[in-house]
Backbone as a printed PyTorch tensor [residue, N CA C, xyz], in Angstrom:
tensor([[[ -2.6160,  20.6820, -24.9620],
         [ -3.8640,  20.1380, -25.5090],
         [ -4.8720,  21.2600, -25.5830]],

        [[ -5.1400,  21.7450, -26.8120],
         [ -6.1100,  22.8280, -26.9420],
         [ -7.4550,  22.4560, -26.3400]],

        [[ -8.0210,  23.3650, -25.5940],
         [ -9.3080,  23.1330, -24.9420],
         [ -9.1690,  22.5720, -23.5530]],

        [[ -8.0680,  21.9190, -23.2820],
         [ -7.8420,  21.3290, -21.9510],
         [ -6.7420,  22.0680, -21.1860]],

        [[ -5.7260,  22.4970, -21.9060],
         [ -4.6540,  23.2680, -21.2830],
         [ -4.5320,  24.6040, -22.0080]],

        [[ -4.2640,  25.6560, -21.2800],
         [ -4.1950,  26.9730, -21.9280],
         [ -2.8910,  27.1160, -22.7150]],

        [[ -2.8950,  27.9000, -23.7610],
         [ -1.6330,  28.1910, -24.4560],
         [ -0.7720,  29.1140, -23.6070]],

        [[  0.4860,  29.1980, -23.9140],
         [  1.4160,  30.0980, -23.2490],
         [  1.6350,  31.2700, -24.1950]],

        [[  1.5590,  32.4780, -23.6380],
         [  1.7930,  33.6710, -24.4500],
         [  3.2120,  34.1330, -24.2790]],

        [[  3.9000,  34.3240, -25.3870],
         [  5.2790,  34.8440, -25.4100],
         [  5.3350,  35.9490, -26.4540]],

        [[  5.6770,  37.1280, -26.0520],
         [  5.7660,  38.2810, -26.9660],
         [  4.5080,  38.4470, -27.8180]],

        [[  3.3420,  38.2770, -27.2040],
         [  2.0970,  38.4850, -27.8990],
         [  1.6260,  37.3250, -28.7770]],

        [[  2.4270,  36.2590, -28.8810],
         [  2.0560,  35.0710, -29.6630],
         [  1.6680,  33.9820, -28.6810]],

        [[  0.7370,  33.1260, -29.0760],
         [  0.2810,  32.0190, -28.2300],
         [  0.8560,  30.7030, -28.7470]],

        [[  1.3500,  29.8710, -27.7900],
         [  2.0260,  28.6280, -28.1490],
         [  1.4280,  27.4830, -27.3270]],

        [[  1.3680,  26.3070, -27.9690],
         [  1.0220,  25.0700, -27.2650],
         [  2.2730,  24.2070, -27.2090]],

        [[  2.2740,  23.2400, -26.3600],
         [  3.3810,  22.2910, -26.2570],
         [  3.6470,  21.6520, -27.6190]],

        [[  4.8980,  21.5400, -28.0140],
         [  5.2500,  20.9160, -29.2990],
         [  4.7970,  19.5000, -29.4190]],

        [[  4.5460,  18.8410, -28.3140],
         [  4.0590,  17.4700, -28.3420],
         [  2.7200,  17.3360, -28.9940]],

        [[  2.0030,  18.4110, -29.1370],
         [  0.7230,  18.3800, -29.8190],
         [  0.9190,  17.9560, -31.2910]],

        [[  2.0140,  18.3950, -31.8890],
         [  2.2950,  18.0420, -33.2620],
         [  3.1950,  16.8200, -33.3740]],

        [[  4.1740,  16.7280, -32.4890],
         [  5.1520,  15.6290, -32.5500],
         [  5.6370,  15.3530, -31.1380]],

        [[  5.0100,  14.3740, -30.4920],
         [  5.2590,  14.1710, -29.0590],
         [  6.5910,  13.5010, -28.7510]],

        [[  7.1060,  12.6860, -29.6660],
         [  8.3940,  12.0330, -29.4240],
         [  9.2230,  12.2100, -30.7110]],

        [[  9.8770,  13.3460, -30.8730],
         [ 10.5360,  13.6750, -32.1370],
         [ 11.9010,  13.0000, -32.3370]],

        [[ 11.8790,  11.6850, -32.4240],
         [ 13.1180,  10.9460, -32.6490],
         [ 13.7870,  11.3410, -33.9660]],

        [[ 12.9700,  11.4350, -35.0130],
         [ 13.5190,  11.8060, -36.3150],
         [ 14.2270,  13.1310, -36.3170]],

        [[ 13.7010,  14.0940, -35.6070],
         [ 14.3350,  15.4240, -35.4980],
         [ 15.6610,  15.3180, -34.7770]],

        [[ 15.7210,  14.5200, -33.7270],
         [ 16.9970,  14.3170, -33.0020],
         [ 18.0490,  13.7150, -33.9510]],

        [[ 17.6260,  12.7720, -34.7770],
         [ 18.5630,  12.1300, -35.7340],
         [ 19.0090,  13.1370, -36.7830]],

        [[ 18.0720,  13.9610, -37.2800],
         [ 18.4230,  15.0070, -38.2310],
         [ 19.4900,  15.9360, -37.6810]],

        [[ 19.4260,  16.1690, -36.3780],
         [ 20.3800,  17.0740, -35.7260],
         [ 21.6780,  16.3810, -35.3520]],

        [[ 21.8030,  15.0680, -35.6890],
         [ 23.0710,  14.3900, -35.4790],
         [ 23.1040,  13.3670, -34.3740]],

        [[ 22.0240,  13.1860, -33.6590],
         [ 22.0280,  12.2100, -32.5490],
         [ 22.1940,  10.7880, -33.1000]],

        [[ 22.9670,   9.9950, -32.4260],
         [ 23.1280,   8.5870, -32.7580],
         [ 22.6440,   7.6880, -31.6360]],

        [[ 22.4980,   8.2680, -30.4460],
         [ 21.8660,   7.5760, -29.3190],
         [ 20.8100,   8.5230, -28.7790]],

        [[ 19.5880,   7.9900, -28.6640],
         [ 18.4430,   8.8020, -28.2330],
         [ 17.7860,   8.1180, -27.0310]],

        [[ 17.5120,   8.9070, -26.0190],
         [ 16.8050,   8.4280, -24.8370],
         [ 15.4190,   9.0500, -24.8260]],

        [[ 14.3830,   8.2130, -24.7220],
         [ 13.0110,   8.6940, -24.7370],
         [ 12.3950,   8.4890, -23.3530]],

        [[ 11.9890,   9.5740, -22.7250],
         [ 11.2170,   9.4830, -21.4880],
         [  9.8050,   9.9200, -21.8460]],

        [[  8.9110,   8.9700, -21.9690],
         [  7.6020,   9.2090, -22.5390],
         [  6.4790,   9.3440, -21.5230]],

        [[  6.7630,   9.4150, -20.2920],
         [  5.8390,   9.5790, -19.1670],
         [  4.7010,   8.5710, -19.1250]],

        [[  4.9210,   7.3900, -19.6820],
         [  3.9690,   6.2890, -19.4900],
         [  2.8730,   6.1680, -20.4920]],

        [[  2.7300,   7.0920, -21.3870],
         [  1.5770,   7.0570, -22.2860],
         [  1.6440,   5.9500, -23.3150]],

        [[  2.7950,   5.6760, -23.9000],
         [  2.8450,   4.6770, -24.9560],
         [  2.8470,   3.2630, -24.4190]],

        [[  3.0400,   3.0860, -23.1140],
         [  3.0040,   1.7330, -22.5780],
         [  1.6570,   1.3830, -21.9770]],

        [[  0.7310,   2.3210, -21.9480],
         [ -0.5950,   2.0310, -21.4250],
         [ -1.5240,   1.5930, -22.5560]],

        [[ -2.3670,   0.6130, -22.2850],
         [ -3.3370,   0.2200, -23.3310],
         [ -4.4080,   1.3020, -23.4770]],

        [[ -4.8710,   1.4380, -24.7100],
         [ -5.9950,   2.3390, -24.9610],
         [ -7.2890,   1.6100, -24.7190]],

        [[ -8.2940,   2.3510, -24.2470],
         [ -9.5980,   1.7460, -24.1030],
         [-10.5470,   2.4460, -25.0870]],

        [[-11.5340,   1.7130, -25.5950],
         [-12.4580,   2.3130, -26.5360],
         [-13.1800,   3.4880, -25.9310]],

        [[-13.3790,   4.5520, -26.6840],
         [-14.1150,   5.7130, -26.1620],
         [-15.6020,   5.3650, -25.9410]],

        [[-16.1350,   5.8730, -24.8560],
         [-17.5610,   5.6780, -24.5680],
         [-18.3290,   6.9670, -24.6000]],

        [[-17.6200,   8.0910, -24.6330],
         [-18.2540,   9.4080, -24.7170],
         [-17.7320,  10.1350, -25.9200]],

        [[-18.5140,  11.0320, -26.4260],
         [-18.1480,  11.7380, -27.6370],
         [-16.8000,  12.4460, -27.5090]],

        [[-16.5820,  13.1520, -26.3880],
         [-15.3460,  13.8850, -26.2150],
         [-14.1150,  12.9750, -26.1310]],

        [[-14.3100,  11.7130, -25.7270],
         [-13.2090,  10.7660, -25.6360],
         [-12.7060,  10.3400, -27.0310]],

        [[-13.5810,  10.4230, -28.0220],
         [-13.2070,  10.0110, -29.3770],
         [-11.9860,  10.8410, -29.8360]],

        [[-12.0220,  12.1560, -29.6280],
         [-10.9140,  12.9950, -30.0180],
         [ -9.6290,  12.6610, -29.2780]],

        [[ -9.7360,  12.3960, -27.9880],
         [ -8.5280,  12.0750, -27.2280],
         [ -7.9230,  10.7470, -27.6930]],

        [[ -8.7710,   9.7470, -27.9200],
         [ -8.2750,   8.4400, -28.3530],
         [ -7.6840,   8.5740, -29.7710]],

        [[ -8.3530,   9.3240, -30.6370],
         [ -7.8240,   9.5170, -31.9980],
         [ -6.4500,  10.1870, -31.9570]],

        [[ -6.3050,  11.2270, -31.1370],
         [ -5.0110,  11.8970, -31.0080],
         [ -3.9550,  10.9420, -30.5070]],

        [[ -4.2930,  10.1260, -29.5220],
         [ -3.3170,   9.1720, -28.9800],
         [ -2.9480,   8.1090, -30.0190]],

        [[ -3.8970,   7.6450, -30.8000],
         [ -3.5960,   6.6870, -31.8630],
         [ -2.6370,   7.3320, -32.8780]],

        [[ -2.8740,   8.5560, -33.2600],
         [ -1.9880,   9.2530, -34.1940],
         [ -0.5830,   9.4260, -33.6220]],

        [[ -0.4840,   9.7550, -32.3520],
         [  0.8440,   9.9110, -31.7190],
         [  1.5830,   8.5790, -31.6990]],

        [[  0.8810,   7.5370, -31.3460],
         [  1.5380,   6.2210, -31.2850],
         [  1.9550,   5.7680, -32.6660]],

        [[  1.1190,   6.0440, -33.6720],
         [  1.4720,   5.6980, -35.0500],
         [  2.7590,   6.3960, -35.4660]],

        [[  2.8460,   7.7130, -35.2120],
         [  4.0510,   8.4710, -35.5480],
         [  5.2690,   7.8720, -34.8690]],

        [[  5.1500,   7.5440, -33.5820],
         [  6.2600,   6.9640, -32.8430],
         [  6.7130,   5.6600, -33.4730]],

        [[  5.7750,   4.7730, -33.7550],
         [  6.1100,   3.4630, -34.3390],
         [  6.6900,   3.5930, -35.7420]],

        [[  6.1850,   4.5460, -36.5060],
         [  6.7400,   4.8070, -37.8610],
         [  8.2110,   5.2340, -37.7500]],

        [[  8.4990,   6.1490, -36.8430],
         [  9.8800,   6.6030, -36.6780],
         [ 10.7830,   5.4880, -36.1760]],

        [[ 10.2750,   4.6880, -35.2630],
         [ 11.0820,   3.5890, -34.7190],
         [ 11.3600,   2.5550, -35.8050]],

        [[ 10.4300,   2.3170, -36.7110],
         [ 10.6530,   1.2980, -37.7370],
         [ 11.5720,   1.8180, -38.8520]],

        [[ 11.8250,   3.1010, -38.8980],
         [ 12.6770,   3.6590, -39.9650],
         [ 14.0190,   4.1340, -39.4410]],

        [[ 14.4310,   3.6630, -38.2760],
         [ 15.7050,   4.0870, -37.7090],
         [ 16.8710,   3.6330, -38.5700]],

        [[ 17.8600,   4.5120, -38.7910],
         [ 19.0900,   4.0720, -39.4630],
         [ 19.8160,   3.0280, -38.6060]],

        [[ 20.6230,   2.2100, -39.2370],
         [ 21.3130,   1.1380, -38.5220],
         [ 22.2740,   1.6710, -37.4620]],

        [[ 22.7800,   2.8850, -37.6260],
         [ 23.7740,   3.3990, -36.6860],
         [ 23.1310,   4.2190, -35.5500]],

        [[ 21.8090,   4.1280, -35.3910],
         [ 21.1200,   4.8690, -34.3260],
         [ 20.5370,   3.8680, -33.3150]],

        [[ 20.7270,   4.1900, -32.0470],
         [ 20.1750,   3.3980, -30.9620],
         [ 19.1810,   4.2710, -30.2160]],

        [[ 17.9900,   3.7320, -29.9800],
         [ 16.9810,   4.4450, -29.2080],
         [ 16.6630,   3.6290, -27.9600]],

        [[ 16.7520,   4.2840, -26.8120],
         [ 16.3750,   3.6560, -25.5400],
         [ 15.0730,   4.2920, -25.0940]],

        [[ 14.0080,   3.4680, -25.0030],
         [ 12.7280,   3.9720, -24.5290],
         [ 12.6900,   3.6460, -23.0350]],

        [[ 12.8890,   4.6430, -22.2240],
         [ 12.9750,   4.4440, -20.7660],
         [ 11.6060,   4.1090, -20.1930]],

        [[ 11.5720,   3.1740, -19.2540],
         [ 10.2940,   2.8390, -18.6130],
         [  9.8560,   3.9370, -17.6690]],

        [[  8.5510,   4.1130, -17.5820],
         [  8.0570,   5.1660, -16.6850],
         [  7.8170,   4.6300, -15.2870]],

        [[  7.7660,   3.3160, -15.1680],
         [  7.4700,   2.7290, -13.8750],
         [  6.0260,   2.8320, -13.5090]],

        [[  5.1970,   3.2650, -14.4880],
         [  3.7820,   3.4710, -14.2410],
         [  2.9890,   2.1590, -14.3230]],

        [[  1.7290,   2.2660, -13.9860],
         [  0.8750,   1.1280, -14.0670],
         [  0.3520,   0.9680, -15.4760]],

        [[ -0.2840,  -0.1290, -15.7470],
         [ -0.8110,  -0.4030, -17.0600],
         [ -2.2770,   0.0290, -17.2140]],

        [[ -2.7910,   0.8280, -16.3100],
         [ -4.1800,   1.2640, -16.4050],
         [ -4.3260,   2.3010, -17.4990]],

        [[ -5.4740,   2.3160, -18.1680],
         [ -5.7010,   3.2650, -19.2330],
         [ -5.6690,   4.6980, -18.7120]],

        [[ -5.2770,   5.6770, -19.5490],
         [ -5.2330,   7.0460, -19.1030],
         [ -6.6500,   7.5990, -18.9140]],

        [[ -6.7650,   8.6010, -18.0700],
         [ -8.0310,   9.2830, -17.9200],
         [ -7.7700,  10.7900, -17.9560]],

        [[ -8.7960,  11.5650, -17.7900],
         [ -8.6280,  13.0050, -17.8840],
         [ -7.7350,  13.5960, -16.8050]],

        [[ -7.4620,  12.8300, -15.7680],
         [ -6.6000,  13.3530, -14.6880],
         [ -5.2440,  13.7730, -15.2280]],

        [[ -4.7780,  13.1250, -16.3050],
         [ -3.4760,  13.4810, -16.8590],
         [ -3.4660,  14.8950, -17.4410]],

        [[ -4.6400,  15.4800, -17.6990],
         [ -4.7110,  16.8040, -18.2700],
         [ -4.9660,  17.8760, -17.2190]],

        [[ -5.1230,  17.4870, -15.9750],
         [ -5.3670,  18.4790, -14.9320],
         [ -4.0610,  19.0740, -14.4890]],

        [[ -3.6190,  20.0900, -15.1960],
         [ -2.2870,  20.6380, -15.0160],
         [ -2.0980,  21.2780, -13.6510]],

        [[ -3.1690,  21.6540, -12.9990],
         [ -3.0340,  22.2650, -11.6840],
         [ -3.0630,  21.2480, -10.5540]],

        [[ -3.4520,  20.0350, -10.8790],
         [ -3.4950,  19.0010,  -9.8460],
         [ -2.0950,  18.4510,  -9.6480]],

        [[ -1.5260,  18.6700,  -8.4730],
         [ -0.1270,  18.3080,  -8.2670],
         [  0.0310,  17.2240,  -7.2100]],

        [[ -1.0570,  16.5450,  -6.8500],
         [ -1.0000,  15.6010,  -5.7460],
         [ -0.1020,  14.3960,  -6.0140]],

        [[ -0.0070,  13.9610,  -7.2670],
         [  0.7990,  12.7540,  -7.5380],
         [  2.1050,  13.0320,  -8.2490]],

        [[  2.4240,  14.3040,  -8.4660],
         [  3.6030,  14.6490,  -9.2820],
         [  4.8770,  14.0960,  -8.6770]],

        [[  5.1220,  14.3080,  -7.4120],
         [  6.3560,  13.8460,  -6.8090],
         [  6.4710,  12.3250,  -6.8470]],

        [[  5.3920,  11.6200,  -6.5720],
         [  5.4270,  10.1640,  -6.6150],
         [  5.6660,   9.6660,  -8.0410]],

        [[  5.0620,  10.3040,  -9.0250],
         [  5.2820,   9.9240, -10.4230],
         [  6.7040,  10.1580, -10.8560]],

        [[  7.2710,  11.3000, -10.4600],
         [  8.6670,  11.5970, -10.7810],
         [  9.5750,  10.5720, -10.1460]],

        [[  9.3540,  10.2490,  -8.8810],
         [ 10.2050,   9.2930,  -8.1930],
         [ 10.0910,   7.9110,  -8.8260]],

        [[  8.9010,   7.4880,  -9.1520],
         [  8.6900,   6.1510,  -9.7910],
         [  9.3860,   6.0860, -11.1390]],

        [[  9.2560,   7.1330, -11.9450],
         [  9.9150,   7.1630, -13.2460],
         [ 11.4410,   7.1840, -13.0880]],

        [[ 11.9120,   7.9430, -12.1030],
         [ 13.3600,   8.0180, -11.8430],
         [ 13.8970,   6.6360, -11.4900]],

        [[ 13.2370,   5.9470, -10.5790],
         [ 13.6910,   4.5980, -10.1850],
         [ 13.6830,   3.6330, -11.3550]],

        [[ 12.5890,   3.6300, -12.1250],
         [ 12.4820,   2.7110, -13.2610],
         [ 13.5360,   3.0150, -14.3190]],

        [[ 13.7440,   4.3090, -14.6150],
         [ 14.7290,   4.6900, -15.6220],
         [ 16.1440,   4.3990, -15.1260]],

        [[ 16.4310,   4.6550, -13.8760],
         [ 17.7560,   4.3700, -13.3190],
         [ 18.0560,   2.8700, -13.4070]],

        [[ 17.0850,   2.0340, -13.1030],
         [ 17.2920,   0.5710, -13.1930],
         [ 17.5330,   0.1650, -14.6540]],

        [[ 16.7870,   0.7430, -15.5770],
         [ 16.9740,   0.4100, -16.9860],
         [ 18.3750,   0.8210, -17.4180]],

        [[ 18.7970,   2.0270, -17.1070],
         [ 20.0940,   2.5240, -17.5390],
         [ 21.2320,   1.7320, -16.9000]],

        [[ 21.0640,   1.3020, -15.6710],
         [ 22.1100,   0.4940, -15.0320],
         [ 22.2720,  -0.8600, -15.7020]],

        [[ 21.1880,  -1.3720, -16.2720],
         [ 21.2140,  -2.6780, -16.9530],
         [ 21.6900,  -2.5840, -18.4020]],

        [[ 21.7170,  -1.3740, -18.9340],
         [ 22.0880,  -1.1990, -20.3500],
         [ 23.3440,  -0.3650, -20.4330]]])
């Protein structure tokens, strides 16, 4: 996220996470031949959005709306021979806040990984 997370420099070039442009690239996986796709989305698409109340929140909400739109467009255009499993994150339904962008804050990382692991394992066992 430009402005919130620093780019990574590789061989003198600066890069941002590819999710900035395409956060859940299902279409690309299908182009490369995938017929079964598993999506681990870290809880963002299952959380409700809340209306922005500050100017800087407008950009974040707009970016999230665009990401969700891209995801739903790709899901609605799936070929009949492709199956997509959207794995549950096990997260709460509370709206996101800026804490998700604090890349150095590691206090909840292990608990979040464990919760997502349990939720995804239960989903996969049932399917």
